[in-house]
Coordinates of C-alpha atoms in Angstrom, one line a residue:
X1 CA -200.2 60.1 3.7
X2 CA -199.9 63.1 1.5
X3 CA -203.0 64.4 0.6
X4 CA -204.0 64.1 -3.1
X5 CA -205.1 67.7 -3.3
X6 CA -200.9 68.9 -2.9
X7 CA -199.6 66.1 -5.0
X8 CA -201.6 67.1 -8.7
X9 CA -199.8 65.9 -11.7
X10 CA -200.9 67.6 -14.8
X11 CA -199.8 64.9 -17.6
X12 CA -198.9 67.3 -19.8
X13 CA -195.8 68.4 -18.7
X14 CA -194.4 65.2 -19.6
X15 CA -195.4 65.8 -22.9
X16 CA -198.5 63.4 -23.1
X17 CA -201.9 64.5 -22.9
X18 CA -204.9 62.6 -21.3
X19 CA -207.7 61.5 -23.5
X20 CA -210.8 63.8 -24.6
X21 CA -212.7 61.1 -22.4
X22 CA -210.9 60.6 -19.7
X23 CA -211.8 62.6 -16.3
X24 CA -212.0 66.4 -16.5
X25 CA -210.3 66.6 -13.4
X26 CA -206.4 66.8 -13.2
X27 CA -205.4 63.3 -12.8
X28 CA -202.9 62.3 -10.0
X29 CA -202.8 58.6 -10.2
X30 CA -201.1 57.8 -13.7
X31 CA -200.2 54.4 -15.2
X32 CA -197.2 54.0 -17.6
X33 CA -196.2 51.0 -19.9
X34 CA -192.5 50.0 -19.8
X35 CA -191.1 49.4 -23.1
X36 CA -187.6 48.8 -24.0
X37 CA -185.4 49.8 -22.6
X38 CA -186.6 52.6 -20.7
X39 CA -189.4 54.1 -23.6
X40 CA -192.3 54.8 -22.1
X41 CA -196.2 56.0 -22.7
X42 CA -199.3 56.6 -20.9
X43 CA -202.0 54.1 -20.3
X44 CA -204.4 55.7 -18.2
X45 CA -205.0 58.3 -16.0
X46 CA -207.3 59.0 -13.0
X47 CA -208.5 61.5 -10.4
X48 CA -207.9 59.9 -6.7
X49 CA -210.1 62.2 -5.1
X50 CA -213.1 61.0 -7.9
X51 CA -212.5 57.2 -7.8
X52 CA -210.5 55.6 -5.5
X53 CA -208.7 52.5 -6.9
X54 CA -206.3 50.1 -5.3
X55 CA -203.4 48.3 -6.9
X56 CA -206.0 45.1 -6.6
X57 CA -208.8 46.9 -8.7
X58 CA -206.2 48.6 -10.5
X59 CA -204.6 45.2 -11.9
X60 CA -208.4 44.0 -12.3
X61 CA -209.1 46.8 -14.4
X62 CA -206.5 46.2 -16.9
X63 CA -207.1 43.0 -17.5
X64 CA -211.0 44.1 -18.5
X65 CA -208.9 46.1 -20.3
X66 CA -206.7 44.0 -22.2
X67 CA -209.2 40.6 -22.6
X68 CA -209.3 40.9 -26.0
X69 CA -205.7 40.0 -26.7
X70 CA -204.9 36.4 -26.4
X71 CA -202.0 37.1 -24.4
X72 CA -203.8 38.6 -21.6
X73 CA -203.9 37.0 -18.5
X74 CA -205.2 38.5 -15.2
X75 CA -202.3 40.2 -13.3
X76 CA -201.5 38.3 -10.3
X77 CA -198.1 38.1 -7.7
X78 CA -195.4 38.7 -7.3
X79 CA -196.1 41.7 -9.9
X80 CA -195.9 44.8 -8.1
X81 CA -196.8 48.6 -9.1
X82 CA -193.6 50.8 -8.5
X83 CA -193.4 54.8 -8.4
X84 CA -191.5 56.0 -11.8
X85 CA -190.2 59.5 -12.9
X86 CA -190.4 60.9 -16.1
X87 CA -188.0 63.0 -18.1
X88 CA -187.8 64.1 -21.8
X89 CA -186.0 62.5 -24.8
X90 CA -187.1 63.6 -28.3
X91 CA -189.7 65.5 -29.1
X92 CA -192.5 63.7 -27.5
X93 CA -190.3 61.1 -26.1
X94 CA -190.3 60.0 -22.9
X95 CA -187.8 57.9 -20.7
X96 CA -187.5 56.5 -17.0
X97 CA -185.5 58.2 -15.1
X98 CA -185.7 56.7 -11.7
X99 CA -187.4 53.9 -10.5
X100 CA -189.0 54.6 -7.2
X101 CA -187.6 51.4 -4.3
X102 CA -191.7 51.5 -3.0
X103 CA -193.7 48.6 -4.6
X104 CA -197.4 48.2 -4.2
X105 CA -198.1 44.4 -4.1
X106 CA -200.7 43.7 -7.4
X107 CA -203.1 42.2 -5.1
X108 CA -203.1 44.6 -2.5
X109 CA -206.3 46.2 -1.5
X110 CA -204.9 49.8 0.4
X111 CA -205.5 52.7 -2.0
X112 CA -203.0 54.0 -4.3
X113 CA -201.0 57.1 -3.3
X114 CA -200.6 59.9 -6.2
X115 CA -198.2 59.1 -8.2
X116 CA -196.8 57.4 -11.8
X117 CA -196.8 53.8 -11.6
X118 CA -195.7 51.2 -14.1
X119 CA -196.0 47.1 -13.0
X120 CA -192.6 45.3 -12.5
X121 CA -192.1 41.4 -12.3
X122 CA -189.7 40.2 -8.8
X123 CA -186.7 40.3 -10.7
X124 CA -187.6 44.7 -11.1
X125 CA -187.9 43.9 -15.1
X126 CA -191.0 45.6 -16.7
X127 CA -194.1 43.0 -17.0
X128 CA -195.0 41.9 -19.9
X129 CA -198.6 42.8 -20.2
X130 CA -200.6 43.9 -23.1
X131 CA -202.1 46.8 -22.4
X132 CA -204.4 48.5 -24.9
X133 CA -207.9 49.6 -25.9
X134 CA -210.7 47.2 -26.7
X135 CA -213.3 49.0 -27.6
X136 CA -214.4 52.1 -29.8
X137 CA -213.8 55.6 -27.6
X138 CA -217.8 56.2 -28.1
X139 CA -220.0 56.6 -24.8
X140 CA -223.5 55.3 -24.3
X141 CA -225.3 58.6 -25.6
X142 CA -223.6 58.2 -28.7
X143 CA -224.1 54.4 -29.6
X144 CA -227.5 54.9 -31.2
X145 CA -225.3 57.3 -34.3
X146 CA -222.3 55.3 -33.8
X147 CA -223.4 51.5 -34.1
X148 CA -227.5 51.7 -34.8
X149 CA -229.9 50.6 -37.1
X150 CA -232.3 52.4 -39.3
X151 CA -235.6 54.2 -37.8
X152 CA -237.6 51.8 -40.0
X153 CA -235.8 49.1 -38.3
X154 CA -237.7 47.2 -35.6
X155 CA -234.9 47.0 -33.4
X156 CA -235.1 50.3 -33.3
X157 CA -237.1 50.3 -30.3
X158 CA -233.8 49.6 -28.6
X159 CA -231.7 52.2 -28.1
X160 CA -229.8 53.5 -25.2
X161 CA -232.1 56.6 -25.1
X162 CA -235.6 55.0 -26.0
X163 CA -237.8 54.5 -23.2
X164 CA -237.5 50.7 -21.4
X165 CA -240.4 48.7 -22.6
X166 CA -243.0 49.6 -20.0
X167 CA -243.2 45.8 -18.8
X168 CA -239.3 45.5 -17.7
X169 CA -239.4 49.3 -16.4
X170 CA -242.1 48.4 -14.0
X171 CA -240.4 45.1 -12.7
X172 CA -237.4 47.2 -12.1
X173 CA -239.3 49.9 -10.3
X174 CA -240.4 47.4 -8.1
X175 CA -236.8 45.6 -7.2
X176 CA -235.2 49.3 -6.7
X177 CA -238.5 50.0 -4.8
X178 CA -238.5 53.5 -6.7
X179 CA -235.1 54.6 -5.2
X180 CA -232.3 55.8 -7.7
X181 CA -229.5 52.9 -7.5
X182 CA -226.7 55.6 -7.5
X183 CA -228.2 57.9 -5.0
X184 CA -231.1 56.6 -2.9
X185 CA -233.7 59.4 -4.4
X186 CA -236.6 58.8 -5.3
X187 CA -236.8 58.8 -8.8
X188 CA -239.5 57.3 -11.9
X189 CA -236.5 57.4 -14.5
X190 CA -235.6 54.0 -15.8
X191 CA -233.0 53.1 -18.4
X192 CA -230.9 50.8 -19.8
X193 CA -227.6 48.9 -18.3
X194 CA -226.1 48.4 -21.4
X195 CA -227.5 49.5 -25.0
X196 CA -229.1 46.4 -26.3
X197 CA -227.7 47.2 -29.6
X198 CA -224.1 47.3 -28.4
X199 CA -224.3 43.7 -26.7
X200 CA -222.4 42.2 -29.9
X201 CA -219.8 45.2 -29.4
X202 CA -219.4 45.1 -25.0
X203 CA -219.3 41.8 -24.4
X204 CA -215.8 39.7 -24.5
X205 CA -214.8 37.5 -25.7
X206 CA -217.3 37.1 -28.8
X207 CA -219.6 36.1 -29.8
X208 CA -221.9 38.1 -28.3
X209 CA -225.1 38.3 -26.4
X210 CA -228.4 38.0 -28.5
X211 CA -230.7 41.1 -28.6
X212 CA -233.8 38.8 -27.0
X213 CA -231.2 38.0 -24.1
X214 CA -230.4 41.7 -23.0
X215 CA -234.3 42.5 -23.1
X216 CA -234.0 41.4 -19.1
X217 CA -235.1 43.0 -16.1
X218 CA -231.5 42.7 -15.2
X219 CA -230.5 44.9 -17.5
X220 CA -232.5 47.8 -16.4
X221 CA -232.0 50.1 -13.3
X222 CA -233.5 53.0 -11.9
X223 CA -231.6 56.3 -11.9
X224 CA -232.4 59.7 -10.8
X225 CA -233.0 62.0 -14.0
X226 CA -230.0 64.7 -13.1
X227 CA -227.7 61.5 -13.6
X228 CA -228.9 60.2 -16.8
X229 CA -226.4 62.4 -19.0
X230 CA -223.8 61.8 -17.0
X231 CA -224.2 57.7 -17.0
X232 CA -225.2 57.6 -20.9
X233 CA -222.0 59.3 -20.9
X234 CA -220.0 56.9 -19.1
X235 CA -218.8 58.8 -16.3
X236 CA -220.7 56.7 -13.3
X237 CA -220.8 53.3 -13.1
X238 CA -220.5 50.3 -10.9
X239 CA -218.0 47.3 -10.2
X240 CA -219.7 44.4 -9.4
X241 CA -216.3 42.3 -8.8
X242 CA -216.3 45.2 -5.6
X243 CA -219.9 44.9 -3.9
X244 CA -221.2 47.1 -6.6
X245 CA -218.6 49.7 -5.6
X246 CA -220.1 52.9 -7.3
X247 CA -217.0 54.1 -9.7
X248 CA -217.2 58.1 -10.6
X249 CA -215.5 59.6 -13.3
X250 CA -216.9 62.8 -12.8
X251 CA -217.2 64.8 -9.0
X252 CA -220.9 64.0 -8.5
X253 CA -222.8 64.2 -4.6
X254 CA -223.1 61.2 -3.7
X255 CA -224.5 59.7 -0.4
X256 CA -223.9 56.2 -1.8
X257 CA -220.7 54.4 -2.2
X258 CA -222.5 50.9 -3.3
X259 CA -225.6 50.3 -5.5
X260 CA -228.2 50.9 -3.6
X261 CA -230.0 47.5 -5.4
X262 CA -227.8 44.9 -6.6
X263 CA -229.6 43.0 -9.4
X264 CA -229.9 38.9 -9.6
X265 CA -227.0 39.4 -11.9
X266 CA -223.8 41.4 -12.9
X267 CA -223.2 40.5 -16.3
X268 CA -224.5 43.7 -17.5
X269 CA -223.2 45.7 -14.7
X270 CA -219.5 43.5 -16.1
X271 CA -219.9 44.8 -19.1
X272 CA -220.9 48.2 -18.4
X273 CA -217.7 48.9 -16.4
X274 CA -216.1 47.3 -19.1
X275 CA -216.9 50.1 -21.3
X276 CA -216.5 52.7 -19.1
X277 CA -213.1 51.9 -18.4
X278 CA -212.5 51.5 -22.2
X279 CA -213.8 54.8 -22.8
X280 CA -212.8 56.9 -19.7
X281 CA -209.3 55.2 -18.1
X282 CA -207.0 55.0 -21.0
X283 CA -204.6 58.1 -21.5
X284 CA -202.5 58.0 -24.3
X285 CA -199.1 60.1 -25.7
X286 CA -199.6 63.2 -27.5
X287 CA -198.3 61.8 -31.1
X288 CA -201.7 59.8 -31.0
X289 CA -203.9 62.5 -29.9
X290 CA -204.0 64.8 -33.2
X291 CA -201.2 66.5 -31.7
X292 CA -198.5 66.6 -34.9
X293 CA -194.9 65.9 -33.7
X294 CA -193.8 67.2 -37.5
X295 CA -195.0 70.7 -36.3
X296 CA -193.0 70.4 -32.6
X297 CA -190.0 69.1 -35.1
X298 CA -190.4 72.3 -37.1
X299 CA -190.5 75.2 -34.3
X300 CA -187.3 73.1 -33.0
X301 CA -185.4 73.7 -36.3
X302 CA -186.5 77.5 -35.8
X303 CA -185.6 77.2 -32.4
X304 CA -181.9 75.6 -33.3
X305 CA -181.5 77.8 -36.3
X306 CA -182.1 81.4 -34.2
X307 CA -181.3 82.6 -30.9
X308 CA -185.1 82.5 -29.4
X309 CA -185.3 81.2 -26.1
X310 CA -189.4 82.4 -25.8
X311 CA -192.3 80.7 -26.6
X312 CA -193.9 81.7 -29.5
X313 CA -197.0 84.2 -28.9
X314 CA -199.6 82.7 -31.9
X315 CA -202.7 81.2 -32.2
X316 CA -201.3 79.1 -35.3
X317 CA -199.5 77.1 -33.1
X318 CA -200.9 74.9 -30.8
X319 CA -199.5 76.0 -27.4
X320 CA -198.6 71.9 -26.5
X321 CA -197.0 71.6 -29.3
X322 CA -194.7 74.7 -29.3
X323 CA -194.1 73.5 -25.3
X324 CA -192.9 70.6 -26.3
X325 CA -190.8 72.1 -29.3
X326 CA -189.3 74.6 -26.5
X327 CA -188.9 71.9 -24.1
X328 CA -186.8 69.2 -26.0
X329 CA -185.1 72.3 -27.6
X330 CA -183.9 73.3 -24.2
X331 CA -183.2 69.4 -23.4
X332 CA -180.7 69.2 -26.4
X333 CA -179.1 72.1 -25.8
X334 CA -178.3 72.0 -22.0
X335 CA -179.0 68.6 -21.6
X336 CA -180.2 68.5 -18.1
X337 CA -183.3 68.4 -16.1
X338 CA -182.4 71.3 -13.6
X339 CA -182.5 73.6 -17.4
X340 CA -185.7 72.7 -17.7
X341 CA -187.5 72.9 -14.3
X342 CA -185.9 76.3 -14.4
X343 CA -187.4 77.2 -17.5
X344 CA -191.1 75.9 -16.5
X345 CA -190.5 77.8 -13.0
X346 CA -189.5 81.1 -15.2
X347 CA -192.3 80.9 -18.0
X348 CA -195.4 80.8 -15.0
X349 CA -196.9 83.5 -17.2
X350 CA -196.8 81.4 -20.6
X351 CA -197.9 78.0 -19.4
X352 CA -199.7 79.1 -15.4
X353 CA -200.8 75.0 -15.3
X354 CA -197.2 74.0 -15.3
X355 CA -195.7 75.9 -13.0
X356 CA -198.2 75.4 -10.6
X357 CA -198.2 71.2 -11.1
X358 CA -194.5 71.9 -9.8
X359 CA -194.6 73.9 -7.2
X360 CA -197.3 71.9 -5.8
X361 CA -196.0 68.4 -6.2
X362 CA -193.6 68.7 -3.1
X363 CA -192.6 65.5 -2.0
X364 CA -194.3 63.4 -4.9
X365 CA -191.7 61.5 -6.5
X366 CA -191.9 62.1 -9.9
X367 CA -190.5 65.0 -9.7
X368 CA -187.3 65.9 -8.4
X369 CA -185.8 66.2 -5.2
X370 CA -186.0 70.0 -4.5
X371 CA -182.9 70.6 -2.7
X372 CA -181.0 69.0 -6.2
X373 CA -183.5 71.3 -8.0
X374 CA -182.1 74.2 -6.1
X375 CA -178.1 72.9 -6.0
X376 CA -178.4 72.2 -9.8
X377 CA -180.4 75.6 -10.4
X378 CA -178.4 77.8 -8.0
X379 CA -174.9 76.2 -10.2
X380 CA -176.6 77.1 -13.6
X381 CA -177.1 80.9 -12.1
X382 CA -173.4 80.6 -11.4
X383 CA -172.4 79.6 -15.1
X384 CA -174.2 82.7 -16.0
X385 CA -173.2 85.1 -14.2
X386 CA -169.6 83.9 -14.9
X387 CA -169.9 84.1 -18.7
X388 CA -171.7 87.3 -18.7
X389 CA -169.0 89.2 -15.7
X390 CA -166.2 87.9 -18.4
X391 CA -167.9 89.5 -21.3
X392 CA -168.4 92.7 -19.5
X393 CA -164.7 92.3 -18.5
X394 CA -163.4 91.8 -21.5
X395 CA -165.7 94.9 -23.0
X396 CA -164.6 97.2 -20.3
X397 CA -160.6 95.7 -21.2
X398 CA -161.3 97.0 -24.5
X399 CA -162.5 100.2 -23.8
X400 CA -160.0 101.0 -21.4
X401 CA -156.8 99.4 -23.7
X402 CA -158.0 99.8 -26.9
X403 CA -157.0 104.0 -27.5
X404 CA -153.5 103.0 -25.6
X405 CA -153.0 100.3 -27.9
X406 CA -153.7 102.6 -30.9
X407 CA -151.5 105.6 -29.0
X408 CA -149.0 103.4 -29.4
X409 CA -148.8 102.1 -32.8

């Protein structure tokens, strides 16, 4: 198996960029939507080496993700998850370019390799699923500004970060038997599953729950103190369709892999990966990330109306976006993918995460084979040597014929 750490795919340089929430770490397991005929665009992204995730949990996952359309249905054979690569169209426009002949049954529990998947039906026809977000990008920490009720409210009380009524906090001291669920440490820090004031908000389908019915020893863990900020923030959780599987979005220490005390119940656990996965899987293309394709579409008129073949040097123009101005620039002009590996290989200095991502992704498949890379590459150096030796031969021509010409007349 390759190892994850040689096989890092930075999304960018297909032109999307990963959510603000989604993991810090370069992701190397991404998941594309199919959509006709070959369009596609990100739906999520993770880090392998953070949270592992099979195609089983993987196909789980998305249909947490995608329960609050009425077409979703859970993901189930013979749909299969099948290697893709990308290449660039328009400006921020991607397409399939190849179709990778590996499939990773839906329901298969072996980990997922690095890679970019997108699900396929048996007849190799992308499957109709409706993927999307179902819930507000807000974490935990920021429920109580982002769906709260007034200080003079007596619900109040409730927030994510007010203490657990002493009563519930002691019962759950007991069941944990003082030991942080995510760790094993000792720890006196006790805190909610869920916020009880986002129970209407994390729970599908609505209605849902009552404020009385999340006040529940069930809904309360204990947690070791240095991972409070970091679960309020929705980068820890657990999957209780998994054994309590602890699921990291972040690279914590961690001498656990399950929860250390698995409560009567995992509705509230349910929902809490729920959440998390709303908030921290989905990536999403750069057009809906505040990332103005109108600017790319400018610096490509510039581009097409001078001779530049350099990135701009400013700080008024958002470095992804003049990228992808050069990139699809370079894709219209030459129109072929060896022009542009070139051109991220030759610009290391401009863009050092880019060239990196492909010299390290040897043997991944969603980039290309090297040996065309170099065949294709070493033909372009060719081309340009040839045009350039007959403009120098046709300058030295001129030189030398040019007064004998003149002599003459």
């Amino acid at each position: 198996m390759i190892s994850s750490s040689s096989c890092k795919v930075l999304a960018e340089r297909f032109g999307f960029v990963i959510a603000p929430l989604t993991p810090p770490h370069i992701p190397d397991v991404i998941l594309c939507r199919v959509q006709a005929p070959t369009l596609v665009n990100i739906v999520g992204a993770l880090n392998s080496d953070v949270t592992k995730v099979s195609a089983r949990n993987l196909s789980r996952w998305l249909f947490l993700l995608a329960r609050h359309s009425a077409r979703a249905r859970p993901i189930r054979p013979p749909a299969v998850f099948r290697p893709i690569s990308v290449v660039a169209g328009d400006v921020f426009v991607r397409f399939i370019d190849k179709v990778g002949l590996e499939t990773f049954p839906c329901n298969s529990p072996d980990p997922l390799p690095p890679g970019c998947y997108a699900l396929f039906d048996a007849n190799g026809d992308p499957y109709p699923y409706p993927f999307g977000y179902t819930a507000p990008r807000i974490t935990f920490s920021r429920t109580h500004r982002a769906r709260d009720v007034g200080d003079d409210d007596p619900r109040a009380s409730y927030r994510m970060t007010s203490p657990v009524p002493e009563e519930l906090a002691s019962q759950a001291r007991e069941r944990d038997r003082g030991l942080c669920c995510f760790t094993g440490r000792p720890s006196e820090c006790i805190t909610w599953v869920i916020p009880p004031l986002l129970s209407r908000w994390v729970t599908v389908p609505y209605p849902g729950w009552p404020l009385e019915r999340c006040l529940s020893v069930d809904n309360v863990f204990t947690i070791s103190s240095d991972l409070l900020g970091a679960y309020h923030d929705n980068r820890i959780t657990a999957d209780p369709q998994d054994g309590y599987r602890i699921v990291l979005f972040d690279d914590f220490p961690n001498t656990l892999t399950h929860l250390g005390s698995a409560p009567s119940s995992g509705r509230f656990w349910h929902s809490s990966l729920s959440w998390t996965l709303a908030v921290r899987f989905p990536g999403c293309d750069a057009r809906f990330d505040g990332v103005s394709a109108n600017k790319a579409r400018d610096l490509l008129e510039e581009f097409s109306l001078g001779s530049s073949h350099t990135l701009p040097q400013s700080s008024e123009r958002p470095n992804l976006v003049a990228q992808e101005a050069m990139r699809t620039f370079l894709w219209k002009r030459l129109n072929t993918q060896a022009a542009l590996a070139m051109w991220e290989s030759e610009d290391a200095q401009l863009s050092p995460s880019h060239s990196s991502t492909l010299n390290s992704s040897e043997g991944f498949e969603i980039v290309p084979d090297a040996a065309e890379l170099h065949s294709d590459r070493h033909q372009s150096f060719i081309w340009f040597f040839f045009h350039k030796w007959c403009i120098l031969v046709h300058y030295i021509w001129t030189l030398v014929c040019g007064p004998r010409r003149r002599a003459l007349d």
